């Protein structure tokens, strides 16, 4: 509420012509701006990403086809640790998930349990991946391949969703969510020193919504987490769409985004957008799938997702 108030004050001041001269919208340096008065503008893909694209040869036009081998669709798992196995196929053009140890970046797969923020899975054919402390109940798992800068591949076959159920899994409902990606085994009874350490993480408690995978579905992907230095401006919004074509792509749907509860804006073509002008601090990004009149399109509540990110300058 306080930040809304500040926006109104800023608008009022500029309407009266008494605003400082450095608040025009083309000024993206925001030297004197408070978080409340940020003005976001859609900008071109940043040069650093264009350079990365160019250095990757044909990979950007790959058509990766991802399959969820495990958990099997509609299976029941009697454990709170859910092992994930993927297979990658299709026209890869050199695309391969792998984290480069030097840069700590690389191609990876976004893995989404229910409607939680995604986890990154890098070594999909080298190391197992597990979701830990998964609560009893019905769940969905969504996966899709991503580039080092977290832009998803959007060809058909790239996205997969399965439903599964955890029964008597014994997850600790009181366990607090961990915020880092704890790459070591969470249990202490492991004596398998020779096994590769699984990638994975303790999950927050959640269950699936009443999601129908055959109906229009918006999957929130980015932004997520903390943004620093060159990555903090511009910041990419990216998402996956299933069974829904946007207005600008010949369909009727729209994706609505709202930052910090401000003015709603629309994305009418399925592609990432880059927003510049972020002030340091926490921000909330809401992505919604709506029909051509702006009405909500519900699918188990997944089509309206809010995430908090932190911008560090
Ligand atoms: Cu990513």
PDB file of C-alpha atoms and ligand atoms in Angstrom:
ATOM      1  CA  UNK A   1       0.000   0.000   0.000  1.00  0.00           C
ATOM      2  CA  UNK A   2       2.831   2.334   0.851  1.00  0.00           C
ATOM      3  CA  UNK A   3       4.445   1.858  -2.558  1.00  0.00           C
ATOM      4  CA  UNK A   4       1.140   2.549  -4.313  1.00  0.00           C
ATOM      5  CA  UNK A   5       0.904   5.759  -2.362  1.00  0.00           C
ATOM      6  CA  UNK A   6       4.349   6.771  -3.525  1.00  0.00           C
ATOM      7  CA  UNK A   7       3.398   6.115  -7.136  1.00  0.00           C
ATOM      8  CA  UNK A   8       0.388   8.369  -6.772  1.00  0.00           C
ATOM      9  CA  UNK A   9       2.535  11.069  -5.223  1.00  0.00           C
ATOM     10  CA  UNK A  10       5.036  10.753  -8.056  1.00  0.00           C
ATOM     11  CA  UNK A  11       2.279  10.962 -10.670  1.00  0.00           C
ATOM     12  CA  UNK A  12       0.752  13.934  -8.909  1.00  0.00           C
ATOM     13  CA  UNK A  13       4.065  15.756  -8.718  1.00  0.00           C
ATOM     14  CA  UNK A  14       4.884  15.185 -12.354  1.00  0.00           C
ATOM     15  CA  UNK A  15       1.369  16.305 -13.362  1.00  0.00           C
ATOM     16  CA  UNK A  16       2.045  19.562 -11.542  1.00  0.00           C
ATOM     17  CA  UNK A  17       5.314  20.003 -13.353  1.00  0.00           C
ATOM     18  CA  UNK A  18       7.311  19.989 -10.142  1.00  0.00           C
ATOM     19  CA  UNK A  19       8.896  16.562 -10.572  1.00  0.00           C
ATOM     20  CA  UNK A  20      12.689  16.399 -10.801  1.00  0.00           C
ATOM     21  CA  UNK A  21      13.877  16.458 -14.388  1.00  0.00           C
ATOM     22  CA  UNK A  22      15.427  12.994 -14.234  1.00  0.00           C
ATOM     23  CA  UNK A  23      12.178  11.033 -13.963  1.00  0.00           C
ATOM     24  CA  UNK A  24      11.427  10.729 -17.672  1.00  0.00           C
ATOM     25  CA  UNK A  25      10.831   7.167 -18.764  1.00  0.00           C
ATOM     26  CA  UNK A  26      13.887   6.984 -21.006  1.00  0.00           C
ATOM     27  CA  UNK A  27      16.136   7.307 -17.985  1.00  0.00           C
ATOM     28  CA  UNK A  28      16.914   3.724 -17.012  1.00  0.00           C
ATOM     29  CA  UNK A  29      19.764   4.464 -14.630  1.00  0.00           C
ATOM     30  CA  UNK A  30      17.365   5.246 -11.783  1.00  0.00           C
ATOM     31  CA  UNK A  31      20.075   6.925  -9.749  1.00  0.00           C
ATOM     32  CA  UNK A  32      17.660   8.843  -7.570  1.00  0.00           C
ATOM     33  CA  UNK A  33      14.620   6.653  -8.038  1.00  0.00           C
ATOM     34  CA  UNK A  34      12.941   4.858  -5.183  1.00  0.00           C
ATOM     35  CA  UNK A  35      11.644   1.338  -5.889  1.00  0.00           C
ATOM     36  CA  UNK A  36       8.106   2.714  -6.060  1.00  0.00           C
ATOM     37  CA  UNK A  37       8.772   5.055  -8.954  1.00  0.00           C
ATOM     38  CA  UNK A  38      10.418   2.589 -11.326  1.00  0.00           C
ATOM     39  CA  UNK A  39       9.270   2.733 -14.929  1.00  0.00           C
ATOM     40  CA  UNK A  40       9.663  -0.536 -16.823  1.00  0.00           C
ATOM     41  CA  UNK A  41      10.050  -0.562 -20.559  1.00  0.00           C
ATOM     42  CA  UNK A  42      10.169  -3.481 -22.987  1.00  0.00           C
ATOM     43  CA  UNK A  43      13.584  -3.535 -24.609  1.00  0.00           C
ATOM     44  CA  UNK A  44      15.448  -5.614 -27.173  1.00  0.00           C
ATOM     45  CA  UNK A  45      17.218  -8.836 -26.194  1.00  0.00           C
ATOM     46  CA  UNK A  46      20.419  -7.708 -24.428  1.00  0.00           C
ATOM     47  CA  UNK A  47      23.652  -7.875 -26.374  1.00  0.00           C
ATOM     48  CA  UNK A  48      25.211 -10.349 -23.919  1.00  0.00           C
ATOM     49  CA  UNK A  49      22.415 -12.826 -24.751  1.00  0.00           C
ATOM     50  CA  UNK A  50      22.677 -12.136 -28.491  1.00  0.00           C
ATOM     51  CA  UNK A  51      26.403 -12.883 -28.219  1.00  0.00           C
ATOM     52  CA  UNK A  52      25.640 -16.133 -26.386  1.00  0.00           C
ATOM     53  CA  UNK A  53      23.117 -17.101 -29.064  1.00  0.00           C
ATOM     54  CA  UNK A  54      25.673 -16.435 -31.783  1.00  0.00           C
ATOM     55  CA  UNK A  55      28.320 -18.494 -29.987  1.00  0.00           C
ATOM     56  CA  UNK A  56      26.046 -21.528 -29.788  1.00  0.00           C
ATOM     57  CA  UNK A  57      25.940 -22.304 -33.479  1.00  0.00           C
ATOM     58  CA  UNK A  58      22.646 -23.906 -34.488  1.00  0.00           C
ATOM     59  CA  UNK A  59      21.501 -24.763 -30.973  1.00  0.00           C
ATOM     60  CA  UNK A  60      18.920 -22.015 -30.852  1.00  0.00           C
ATOM     61  CA  UNK A  61      16.989 -23.617 -33.679  1.00  0.00           C
ATOM     62  CA  UNK A  62      17.072 -27.065 -32.065  1.00  0.00           C
ATOM     63  CA  UNK A  63      13.783 -28.914 -31.524  1.00  0.00           C
ATOM     64  CA  UNK A  64      14.449 -30.834 -28.327  1.00  0.00           C
ATOM     65  CA  UNK A  65      11.899 -33.493 -27.415  1.00  0.00           C
ATOM     66  CA  UNK A  66      11.793 -34.267 -23.731  1.00  0.00           C
ATOM     67  CA  UNK A  67      10.122 -37.268 -22.119  1.00  0.00           C
ATOM     68  CA  UNK A  68       9.430 -37.999 -18.478  1.00  0.00           C
ATOM     69  CA  UNK A  69      10.454 -41.628 -17.976  1.00  0.00           C
ATOM     70  CA  UNK A  70       9.951 -41.479 -14.213  1.00  0.00           C
ATOM     71  CA  UNK A  71       7.649 -40.883 -12.388  1.00  0.00           C
ATOM     72  CA  UNK A  72       5.291 -42.711 -14.713  1.00  0.00           C
ATOM     73  CA  UNK A  73       2.081 -40.866 -15.534  1.00  0.00           C
ATOM     74  CA  UNK A  74      -0.621 -41.472 -12.910  1.00  0.00           C
ATOM     75  CA  UNK A  75       1.681 -43.624 -10.787  1.00  0.00           C
ATOM     76  CA  UNK A  76       1.566 -43.855  -7.006  1.00  0.00           C
ATOM     77  CA  UNK A  77       4.820 -43.481  -5.091  1.00  0.00           C
ATOM     78  CA  UNK A  78       5.180 -44.650  -1.497  1.00  0.00           C
ATOM     79  CA  UNK A  79       7.992 -42.297  -0.689  1.00  0.00           C
ATOM     80  CA  UNK A  80       8.443 -38.600  -0.133  1.00  0.00           C
ATOM     81  CA  UNK A  81      11.531 -38.708  -2.353  1.00  0.00           C
ATOM     82  CA  UNK A  82      10.430 -38.654  -5.966  1.00  0.00           C
ATOM     83  CA  UNK A  83      13.056 -39.673  -8.481  1.00  0.00           C
ATOM     84  CA  UNK A  84      12.950 -37.993 -11.834  1.00  0.00           C
ATOM     85  CA  UNK A  85      14.251 -39.603 -15.008  1.00  0.00           C
ATOM     86  CA  UNK A  86      14.163 -37.805 -18.330  1.00  0.00           C
ATOM     87  CA  UNK A  87      15.072 -38.723 -21.851  1.00  0.00           C
ATOM     88  CA  UNK A  88      16.004 -36.172 -24.453  1.00  0.00           C
ATOM     89  CA  UNK A  89      15.556 -36.688 -28.150  1.00  0.00           C
ATOM     90  CA  UNK A  90      14.553 -34.763 -31.228  1.00  0.00           C
ATOM     91  CA  UNK A  91      16.530 -32.496 -33.519  1.00  0.00           C
ATOM     92  CA  UNK A  92      19.119 -31.318 -30.984  1.00  0.00           C
ATOM     93  CA  UNK A  93      21.645 -29.497 -33.198  1.00  0.00           C
ATOM     94  CA  UNK A  94      24.225 -29.834 -30.428  1.00  0.00           C
ATOM     95  CA  UNK A  95      21.844 -28.955 -27.596  1.00  0.00           C
ATOM     96  CA  UNK A  96      22.871 -30.808 -24.436  1.00  0.00           C
ATOM     97  CA  UNK A  97      22.079 -29.973 -20.821  1.00  0.00           C
ATOM     98  CA  UNK A  98      25.319 -29.508 -18.882  1.00  0.00           C
ATOM     99  CA  UNK A  99      26.678 -27.082 -16.318  1.00  0.00           C
ATOM    100  CA  UNK A 100      30.055 -25.662 -17.273  1.00  0.00           C
ATOM    101  CA  UNK A 101      32.125 -25.798 -14.063  1.00  0.00           C
ATOM    102  CA  UNK A 102      33.982 -22.607 -14.964  1.00  0.00           C
ATOM    103  CA  UNK A 103      30.965 -20.371 -15.562  1.00  0.00           C
ATOM    104  CA  UNK A 104      28.417 -22.362 -13.519  1.00  0.00           C
ATOM    105  CA  UNK A 105      25.990 -21.936 -16.406  1.00  0.00           C
ATOM    106  CA  UNK A 106      24.779 -24.093 -19.261  1.00  0.00           C
ATOM    107  CA  UNK A 107      21.792 -25.681 -20.918  1.00  0.00           C
ATOM    108  CA  UNK A 108      19.410 -27.216 -18.398  1.00  0.00           C
ATOM    109  CA  UNK A 109      15.893 -28.453 -17.885  1.00  0.00           C
ATOM    110  CA  UNK A 110      13.326 -26.561 -15.820  1.00  0.00           C
ATOM    111  CA  UNK A 111      11.507 -28.909 -13.444  1.00  0.00           C
ATOM    112  CA  UNK A 112       8.303 -27.687 -11.791  1.00  0.00           C
ATOM    113  CA  UNK A 113       6.538 -29.544  -8.987  1.00  0.00           C
ATOM    114  CA  UNK A 114       2.886 -28.441  -8.730  1.00  0.00           C
ATOM    115  CA  UNK A 115       3.048 -24.672  -9.187  1.00  0.00           C
ATOM    116  CA  UNK A 116       6.248 -24.018  -7.285  1.00  0.00           C
ATOM    117  CA  UNK A 117       9.226 -22.118  -8.723  1.00  0.00           C
ATOM    118  CA  UNK A 118      11.203 -24.332 -11.081  1.00  0.00           C
ATOM    119  CA  UNK A 119      14.374 -26.223 -10.194  1.00  0.00           C
ATOM    120  CA  UNK A 120      17.189 -26.565 -12.710  1.00  0.00           C
ATOM    121  CA  UNK A 121      18.332 -30.048 -13.770  1.00  0.00           C
ATOM    122  CA  UNK A 122      21.639 -30.037 -15.637  1.00  0.00           C
ATOM    123  CA  UNK A 123      23.204 -33.492 -15.968  1.00  0.00           C
ATOM    124  CA  UNK A 124      20.115 -35.331 -17.106  1.00  0.00           C
ATOM    125  CA  UNK A 125      21.925 -38.430 -18.366  1.00  0.00           C
ATOM    126  CA  UNK A 126      24.766 -38.427 -15.819  1.00  0.00           C
ATOM    127  CA  UNK A 127      23.217 -37.767 -12.448  1.00  0.00           C
ATOM    128  CA  UNK A 128      19.851 -38.677 -11.001  1.00  0.00           C
ATOM    129  CA  UNK A 129      17.516 -35.929  -9.864  1.00  0.00           C
ATOM    130  CA  UNK A 130      15.193 -36.171  -6.902  1.00  0.00           C
ATOM    131  CA  UNK A 131      12.480 -34.072  -5.347  1.00  0.00           C
ATOM    132  CA  UNK A 132      12.659 -34.548  -1.585  1.00  0.00           C
ATOM    133  CA  UNK A 133      10.093 -34.175   1.174  1.00  0.00           C
ATOM    134  CA  UNK A 134       7.219 -34.255  -1.309  1.00  0.00           C
ATOM    135  CA  UNK A 135       3.928 -34.142   0.587  1.00  0.00           C
ATOM    136  CA  UNK A 136       1.273 -36.860   0.404  1.00  0.00           C
ATOM    137  CA  UNK A 137      -1.357 -36.208  -2.220  1.00  0.00           C
ATOM    138  CA  UNK A 138      -1.730 -35.583  -5.930  1.00  0.00           C
ATOM    139  CA  UNK A 139       0.998 -33.728  -7.769  1.00  0.00           C
ATOM    140  CA  UNK A 140       1.935 -32.494 -11.179  1.00  0.00           C
ATOM    141  CA  UNK A 141       5.405 -32.360 -12.618  1.00  0.00           C
ATOM    142  CA  UNK A 142       6.235 -30.154 -15.596  1.00  0.00           C
ATOM    143  CA  UNK A 143       9.531 -30.126 -17.486  1.00  0.00           C
ATOM    144  CA  UNK A 144      10.924 -28.290 -20.504  1.00  0.00           C
ATOM    145  CA  UNK A 145      14.421 -27.626 -21.875  1.00  0.00           C
ATOM    146  CA  UNK A 146      16.010 -24.265 -21.317  1.00  0.00           C
ATOM    147  CA  UNK A 147      18.994 -22.273 -22.519  1.00  0.00           C
ATOM    148  CA  UNK A 148      21.823 -21.000 -20.277  1.00  0.00           C
ATOM    149  CA  UNK A 149      19.969 -17.669 -19.884  1.00  0.00           C
ATOM    150  CA  UNK A 150      16.828 -19.604 -18.876  1.00  0.00           C
ATOM    151  CA  UNK A 151      14.816 -19.010 -22.042  1.00  0.00           C
ATOM    152  CA  UNK A 152      12.759 -22.130 -22.735  1.00  0.00           C
ATOM    153  CA  UNK A 153      12.527 -24.045 -25.994  1.00  0.00           C
ATOM    154  CA  UNK A 154       9.002 -23.693 -27.304  1.00  0.00           C
ATOM    155  CA  UNK A 155       8.705 -26.388 -29.975  1.00  0.00           C
ATOM    156  CA  UNK A 156       6.055 -29.052 -29.664  1.00  0.00           C
ATOM    157  CA  UNK A 157       7.396 -32.015 -27.746  1.00  0.00           C
ATOM    158  CA  UNK A 158       9.639 -29.854 -25.569  1.00  0.00           C
ATOM    159  CA  UNK A 159       7.113 -29.583 -22.730  1.00  0.00           C
ATOM    160  CA  UNK A 160       5.859 -32.528 -20.715  1.00  0.00           C
ATOM    161  CA  UNK A 161       3.481 -32.797 -17.794  1.00  0.00           C
ATOM    162  CA  UNK A 162       2.643 -35.839 -15.662  1.00  0.00           C
ATOM    163  CA  UNK A 163       0.397 -36.370 -12.687  1.00  0.00           C
ATOM    164  CA  UNK A 164       1.412 -38.683  -9.880  1.00  0.00           C
ATOM    165  CA  UNK A 165       0.408 -39.392  -6.297  1.00  0.00           C
ATOM    166  CA  UNK A 166       2.498 -39.696  -3.151  1.00  0.00           C
ATOM    167  CA  UNK A 167       0.913 -42.008  -0.603  1.00  0.00           C
ATOM    168  CA  UNK A 168       2.259 -42.647   2.895  1.00  0.00           C
ATOM    169  CA  UNK A 169       5.417 -40.916   1.791  1.00  0.00           C
ATOM    170  CA  UNK A 170       6.248 -39.722   5.290  1.00  0.00           C
ATOM    171  CA  UNK A 171       7.165 -36.169   4.330  1.00  0.00           C
ATOM    172  CA  UNK A 172       7.690 -33.897   7.293  1.00  0.00           C
ATOM    173  CA  UNK A 173       4.872 -31.357   7.015  1.00  0.00           C
ATOM    174  CA  UNK A 174       6.614 -29.067   9.480  1.00  0.00           C
ATOM    175  CA  UNK A 175       9.872 -28.998   7.643  1.00  0.00           C
ATOM    176  CA  UNK A 176      10.691 -25.483   6.529  1.00  0.00           C
ATOM    177  CA  UNK A 177      11.377 -24.945   2.872  1.00  0.00           C
ATOM    178  CA  UNK A 178      15.025 -24.619   2.043  1.00  0.00           C
ATOM    179  CA  UNK A 179      16.070 -21.768  -0.139  1.00  0.00           C
ATOM    180  CA  UNK A 180      19.298 -23.050  -1.588  1.00  0.00           C
ATOM    181  CA  UNK A 181      19.644 -25.990  -3.896  1.00  0.00           C
ATOM    182  CA  UNK A 182      21.382 -28.267  -1.329  1.00  0.00           C
ATOM    183  CA  UNK A 183      23.206 -30.578  -3.667  1.00  0.00           C
ATOM    184  CA  UNK A 184      24.044 -33.201  -1.050  1.00  0.00           C
ATOM    185  CA  UNK A 185      21.957 -36.123   0.107  1.00  0.00           C
ATOM    186  CA  UNK A 186      19.455 -35.029   2.705  1.00  0.00           C
ATOM    187  CA  UNK A 187      19.410 -38.380   4.493  1.00  0.00           C
ATOM    188  CA  UNK A 188      22.248 -39.571   6.692  1.00  0.00           C
ATOM    189  CA  UNK A 189      21.885 -43.312   6.174  1.00  0.00           C
ATOM    190  CA  UNK A 190      23.452 -43.369   2.740  1.00  0.00           C
ATOM    191  CA  UNK A 191      26.378 -45.743   2.506  1.00  0.00           C
ATOM    192  CA  UNK A 192      26.537 -45.754  -1.252  1.00  0.00           C
ATOM    193  CA  UNK A 193      29.678 -43.714  -1.600  1.00  0.00           C
ATOM    194  CA  UNK A 194      30.161 -44.792  -5.159  1.00  0.00           C
ATOM    195  CA  UNK A 195      26.789 -43.586  -6.424  1.00  0.00           C
ATOM    196  CA  UNK A 196      26.731 -40.191  -8.115  1.00  0.00           C
ATOM    197  CA  UNK A 197      25.326 -37.534  -5.834  1.00  0.00           C
ATOM    198  CA  UNK A 198      21.845 -36.770  -7.073  1.00  0.00           C
ATOM    199  CA  UNK A 199      20.876 -33.297  -8.071  1.00  0.00           C
ATOM    200  CA  UNK A 200      17.741 -32.188  -6.330  1.00  0.00           C
ATOM    201  CA  UNK A 201      16.217 -30.337  -3.472  1.00  0.00           C
ATOM    202  CA  UNK A 202      13.825 -30.380  -0.556  1.00  0.00           C
ATOM    203  CA  UNK A 203      10.490 -29.217  -1.841  1.00  0.00           C
ATOM    204  CA  UNK A 204       7.984 -26.955  -0.173  1.00  0.00           C
ATOM    205  CA  UNK A 205       4.753 -28.604   0.851  1.00  0.00           C
ATOM    206  CA  UNK A 206       2.296 -28.448  -1.988  1.00  0.00           C
ATOM    207  CA  UNK A 207      -0.168 -30.542  -3.919  1.00  0.00           C
ATOM    208  CA  UNK A 208      -1.446 -30.131  -7.430  1.00  0.00           C
ATOM    209  CA  UNK A 209      -4.420 -28.035  -8.393  1.00  0.00           C
ATOM    210  CA  UNK A 210      -7.298 -29.527 -10.343  1.00  0.00           C
ATOM    211  CA  UNK A 211      -5.293 -29.274 -13.519  1.00  0.00           C
ATOM    212  CA  UNK A 212      -6.502 -30.631 -16.828  1.00  0.00           C
ATOM    213  CA  UNK A 213      -3.447 -31.058 -19.097  1.00  0.00           C
ATOM    214  CA  UNK A 214      -5.710 -31.020 -22.171  1.00  0.00           C
ATOM    215  CA  UNK A 215      -6.995 -27.502 -21.396  1.00  0.00           C
ATOM    216  CA  UNK A 216      -5.233 -24.134 -21.878  1.00  0.00           C
ATOM    217  CA  UNK A 217      -2.307 -23.996 -19.489  1.00  0.00           C
ATOM    218  CA  UNK A 218       0.161 -21.219 -18.714  1.00  0.00           C
ATOM    219  CA  UNK A 219       3.369 -22.342 -17.041  1.00  0.00           C
ATOM    220  CA  UNK A 220       5.317 -19.601 -15.286  1.00  0.00           C
ATOM    221  CA  UNK A 221       9.070 -19.983 -15.769  1.00  0.00           C
ATOM    222  CA  UNK A 222      10.970 -16.707 -15.368  1.00  0.00           C
ATOM    223  CA  UNK A 223      11.806 -14.410 -13.653  1.00  0.00           C
ATOM    224  CA  UNK A 224      12.835 -16.241 -10.506  1.00  0.00           C
ATOM    225  CA  UNK A 225      15.138 -15.653  -7.545  1.00  0.00           C
ATOM    226  CA  UNK A 226      17.838 -13.057  -7.299  1.00  0.00           C
ATOM    227  CA  UNK A 227      19.207 -10.852 -10.082  1.00  0.00           C
ATOM    228  CA  UNK A 228      22.597  -9.207  -9.819  1.00  0.00           C
ATOM    229  CA  UNK A 229      24.907  -7.024 -11.885  1.00  0.00           C
ATOM    230  CA  UNK A 230      24.466  -7.365 -15.664  1.00  0.00           C
ATOM    231  CA  UNK A 231      21.605  -9.823 -15.149  1.00  0.00           C
ATOM    232  CA  UNK A 232      19.530  -7.309 -13.205  1.00  0.00           C
ATOM    233  CA  UNK A 233      18.691  -5.132 -16.204  1.00  0.00           C
ATOM    234  CA  UNK A 234      16.960  -6.058 -18.383  1.00  0.00           C
ATOM    235  CA  UNK A 235      15.119  -9.015 -16.824  1.00  0.00           C
ATOM    236  CA  UNK A 236      13.336 -11.611 -18.960  1.00  0.00           C
ATOM    237  CA  UNK A 237       9.745 -12.794 -18.593  1.00  0.00           C
ATOM    238  CA  UNK A 238       9.362 -16.269 -20.066  1.00  0.00           C
ATOM    239  CA  UNK A 239       6.619 -18.871 -19.897  1.00  0.00           C
ATOM    240  CA  UNK A 240       5.264 -22.009 -21.533  1.00  0.00           C
ATOM    241  CA  UNK A 241       1.869 -22.261 -23.189  1.00  0.00           C
ATOM    242  CA  UNK A 242      -0.053 -25.451 -23.808  1.00  0.00           C
ATOM    243  CA  UNK A 243      -3.375 -25.726 -25.663  1.00  0.00           C
ATOM    244  CA  UNK A 244      -3.593 -21.953 -26.047  1.00  0.00           C
ATOM    245  CA  UNK A 245      -2.610 -19.711 -28.923  1.00  0.00           C
ATOM    246  CA  UNK A 246      -2.068 -16.015 -28.280  1.00  0.00           C
ATOM    247  CA  UNK A 247      -3.878 -13.267 -30.167  1.00  0.00           C
ATOM    248  CA  UNK A 248      -0.774 -12.188 -32.062  1.00  0.00           C
ATOM    249  CA  UNK A 249      -0.083 -15.780 -33.088  1.00  0.00           C
ATOM    250  CA  UNK A 250      -3.524 -16.318 -34.636  1.00  0.00           C
ATOM    251  CA  UNK A 251      -5.369 -17.349 -31.481  1.00  0.00           C
ATOM    252  CA  UNK A 252      -7.551 -15.549 -28.953  1.00  0.00           C
ATOM    253  CA  UNK A 253      -5.673 -15.763 -25.668  1.00  0.00           C
ATOM    254  CA  UNK A 254      -3.477 -13.145 -24.009  1.00  0.00           C
ATOM    255  CA  UNK A 255      -0.882 -13.294 -21.251  1.00  0.00           C
ATOM    256  CA  UNK A 256      -1.253 -10.500 -18.730  1.00  0.00           C
ATOM    257  CA  UNK A 257       1.658  -9.441 -16.569  1.00  0.00           C
ATOM    258  CA  UNK A 258       1.634  -7.146 -13.575  1.00  0.00           C
ATOM    259  CA  UNK A 259       4.706  -5.930 -11.723  1.00  0.00           C
ATOM    260  CA  UNK A 260       4.401  -4.821  -8.093  1.00  0.00           C
ATOM    261  CA  UNK A 261       0.630  -4.619  -8.422  1.00  0.00           C
ATOM    262  CA  UNK A 262       0.916  -1.843 -10.993  1.00  0.00           C
ATOM    263  CA  UNK A 263      -0.678  -1.391 -14.372  1.00  0.00           C
ATOM    264  CA  UNK A 264      -1.485  -4.646 -16.198  1.00  0.00           C
ATOM    265  CA  UNK A 265       0.293  -5.165 -19.522  1.00  0.00           C
ATOM    266  CA  UNK A 266      -0.216  -7.813 -22.178  1.00  0.00           C
ATOM    267  CA  UNK A 267       1.927 -10.218 -24.144  1.00  0.00           C
ATOM    268  CA  UNK A 268       0.259 -11.219 -27.392  1.00  0.00           C
ATOM    269  CA  UNK A 269       3.013 -13.267 -29.001  1.00  0.00           C
ATOM    270  CA  UNK A 270       4.583 -16.299 -27.415  1.00  0.00           C
ATOM    271  CA  UNK A 271       8.168 -15.204 -26.923  1.00  0.00           C
ATOM    272  CA  UNK A 272      10.206 -13.927 -24.008  1.00  0.00           C
ATOM    273  CA  UNK A 273      10.075 -10.220 -23.279  1.00  0.00           C
ATOM    274  CA  UNK A 274      12.860  -8.208 -21.655  1.00  0.00           C
ATOM    275  CA  UNK A 275      11.984  -5.457 -19.186  1.00  0.00           C
ATOM    276  CA  UNK A 276      14.375  -2.677 -18.286  1.00  0.00           C
ATOM    277  CA  UNK A 277      14.291  -0.108 -15.508  1.00  0.00           C
ATOM    278  CA  UNK A 278      14.184  -2.250 -12.360  1.00  0.00           C
ATOM    279  CA  UNK A 279      14.875  -0.588  -9.049  1.00  0.00           C
ATOM    280  CA  UNK A 280      16.876  -2.459  -6.417  1.00  0.00           C
ATOM    281  CA  UNK A 281      14.804  -4.464  -3.962  1.00  0.00           C
ATOM    282  CA  UNK A 282      11.993  -6.992  -3.995  1.00  0.00           C
ATOM    283  CA  UNK A 283       9.433  -7.127  -6.774  1.00  0.00           C
ATOM    284  CA  UNK A 284       6.347  -9.207  -7.417  1.00  0.00           C
ATOM    285  CA  UNK A 285       5.610 -10.478 -10.907  1.00  0.00           C
ATOM    286  CA  UNK A 286       2.182 -11.879 -11.710  1.00  0.00           C
ATOM    287  CA  UNK A 287       1.512 -13.801 -14.933  1.00  0.00           C
ATOM    288  CA  UNK A 288      -2.028 -14.713 -15.969  1.00  0.00           C
ATOM    289  CA  UNK A 289      -3.618 -16.428 -18.928  1.00  0.00           C
ATOM    290  CA  UNK A 290      -6.717 -14.491 -19.996  1.00  0.00           C
ATOM    291  CA  UNK A 291      -9.212 -14.621 -22.852  1.00  0.00           C
ATOM    292  CA  UNK A 292      -9.543 -11.859 -25.438  1.00  0.00           C
ATOM    293  CA  UNK A 293     -11.784  -9.853 -23.120  1.00  0.00           C
ATOM    294  CA  UNK A 294      -9.278 -10.095 -20.287  1.00  0.00           C
ATOM    295  CA  UNK A 295     -11.335 -12.671 -18.412  1.00  0.00           C
ATOM    296  CA  UNK A 296      -9.434 -15.270 -16.395  1.00  0.00           C
ATOM    297  CA  UNK A 297      -8.919 -18.722 -17.914  1.00  0.00           C
ATOM    298  CA  UNK A 298      -8.680 -21.074 -14.974  1.00  0.00           C
ATOM    299  CA  UNK A 299      -6.910 -24.409 -14.946  1.00  0.00           C
ATOM    300  CA  UNK A 300      -6.380 -25.642 -11.414  1.00  0.00           C
ATOM    301  CA  UNK A 301      -5.203 -22.119 -10.456  1.00  0.00           C
ATOM    302  CA  UNK A 302      -1.934 -22.608 -12.394  1.00  0.00           C
ATOM    303  CA  UNK A 303      -2.898 -19.939 -14.941  1.00  0.00           C
ATOM    304  CA  UNK A 304      -2.407 -17.133 -12.422  1.00  0.00           C
ATOM    305  CA  UNK A 305       0.978 -17.204 -10.725  1.00  0.00           C
ATOM    306  CA  UNK A 306       2.836 -14.604  -8.665  1.00  0.00           C
ATOM    307  CA  UNK A 307       6.528 -14.762  -7.839  1.00  0.00           C
ATOM    308  CA  UNK A 308       8.776 -12.547  -5.784  1.00  0.00           C
ATOM    309  CA  UNK A 309      12.210 -11.683  -7.113  1.00  0.00           C
ATOM    310  CA  UNK A 310      15.055  -9.648  -5.661  1.00  0.00           C
ATOM    311  CA  UNK A 311      17.055  -7.169  -7.692  1.00  0.00           C
ATOM    312  CA  UNK A 312      20.506  -6.413  -6.320  1.00  0.00           C
ATOM    313  CA  UNK A 313      22.306  -3.409  -7.756  1.00  0.00           C
TER     314      UNK A 313
HETATM  315 CU1  LIG B   1      16.878 -21.876 -16.104  1.00  0.00          CU
END
